[in-house]
GROMACS .gro file of C-alpha atoms in nm:
model
   67
    1MET     CA    1  -3.976 -11.393   9.088
    2ALA     CA    2  -3.649 -11.448   9.030
    3LEU     CA    3  -3.452 -11.689   8.867
    4ALA     CA    4  -3.323 -11.918   9.046
    5GLY     CA    5  -3.008 -12.123   8.905
    6ARG     CA    6  -2.717 -12.066   8.695
    7ILE     CA    7  -2.776 -11.994   8.352
    8LEU     CA    8  -2.469 -12.059   8.044
    9GLN     CA    9  -2.614 -11.916   7.691
   10THR     CA   10  -2.277 -11.991   7.400
   11ASN     CA   11  -2.180 -12.037   7.029
   12VAL     CA   12  -2.005 -12.367   6.987
   13ASN     CA   13  -1.971 -12.325   6.613
   14HIS     CA   14  -2.085 -12.679   6.504
   15SER     CA   15  -1.812 -12.778   6.731
   16ALA     CA   16  -1.715 -13.149   6.872
   17ARG     CA   17  -1.441 -12.992   7.094
   18ALA     CA   18  -1.626 -12.696   7.211
   19GLN     CA   19  -1.962 -12.888   7.330
   20ASP     CA   20  -1.718 -13.144   7.510
   21LEU     CA   21  -1.543 -12.840   7.691
   22LEU     CA   22  -1.896 -12.706   7.797
   23ALA     CA   23  -1.947 -13.026   7.986
   24GLN     CA   24  -1.665 -13.007   8.152
   25THR     CA   25  -1.900 -12.662   8.289
   26MET     CA   26  -2.261 -12.816   8.277
   27VAL     CA   27  -2.511 -12.592   8.495
   28ASP     CA   28  -2.861 -12.564   8.538
   29LEU     CA   29  -2.976 -12.486   8.230
   30THR     CA   30  -2.712 -12.443   7.862
   31VAL     CA   31  -2.817 -12.311   7.532
   32ILE     CA   32  -2.603 -12.351   7.282
   33ALA     CA   33  -2.591 -12.196   6.926
   34GLU     CA   34  -2.458 -12.393   6.652
   35PRO     CA   35  -2.408 -12.704   6.819
   36TYR     CA   36  -2.196 -12.977   6.709
   37LYS     CA   37  -2.462 -13.272   6.738
   38VAL     CA   38  -2.799 -13.258   6.915
   39THR     CA   39  -2.862 -13.556   7.127
   40ASP     CA   40  -3.138 -13.803   7.107
   41ARG     CA   41  -3.213 -13.790   7.497
   42PRO     CA   42  -3.543 -13.636   7.660
   43GLU     CA   43  -3.317 -13.337   7.903
   44TRP     CA   44  -3.229 -13.180   7.549
   45ALA     CA   45  -3.411 -12.995   7.335
   46ALA     CA   46  -3.359 -12.850   6.983
   47ASN     CA   47  -3.525 -12.576   6.676
   48ALA     CA   48  -3.621 -12.818   6.409
   49LEU     CA   49  -3.279 -12.719   6.227
   50ASN     CA   50  -3.114 -12.796   6.500
   51THR     CA   51  -2.876 -12.460   6.496
   52VAL     CA   52  -2.972 -12.444   6.884
   53ALA     CA   53  -3.033 -12.663   7.165
   54ILE     CA   54  -3.086 -12.650   7.549
   55ILE     CA   55  -2.979 -12.873   7.820
   56ARG     CA   56  -3.201 -12.921   8.111
   57GLY     CA   57  -2.902 -12.901   8.427
   58GLY     CA   58  -2.673 -13.144   8.481
   59HIS     CA   59  -2.639 -13.311   8.174
   60ASP     CA   60  -2.359 -13.389   7.987
   61PRO     CA   61  -2.368 -13.191   7.659
   62SER     CA   62  -2.085 -13.392   7.490
   63PRO     CA   63  -2.129 -13.580   7.144
   64ARG     CA   64  -1.880 -13.851   7.284
   65SER     CA   65  -2.123 -13.971   7.488
   66GLU     CA   66  -2.332 -14.083   7.180
   67LEU     CA   67  -2.069 -14.304   6.996
   0.00000   0.00000   0.00000
């Protein structure tokens, strides 16, 4: 079975600016290691320690959207 869509995996090293830049290049599925902030939106999923997040495509991962 072939996987359709684009996947991006990155480590933003707890950086708000890096996570903002990531928002400009969103793909169908994004895996973020060491996110700056994990939002409480339904398209986000994270581990218990919030050290890894998965975002379903087309959504803004930017922490500034929560301000």
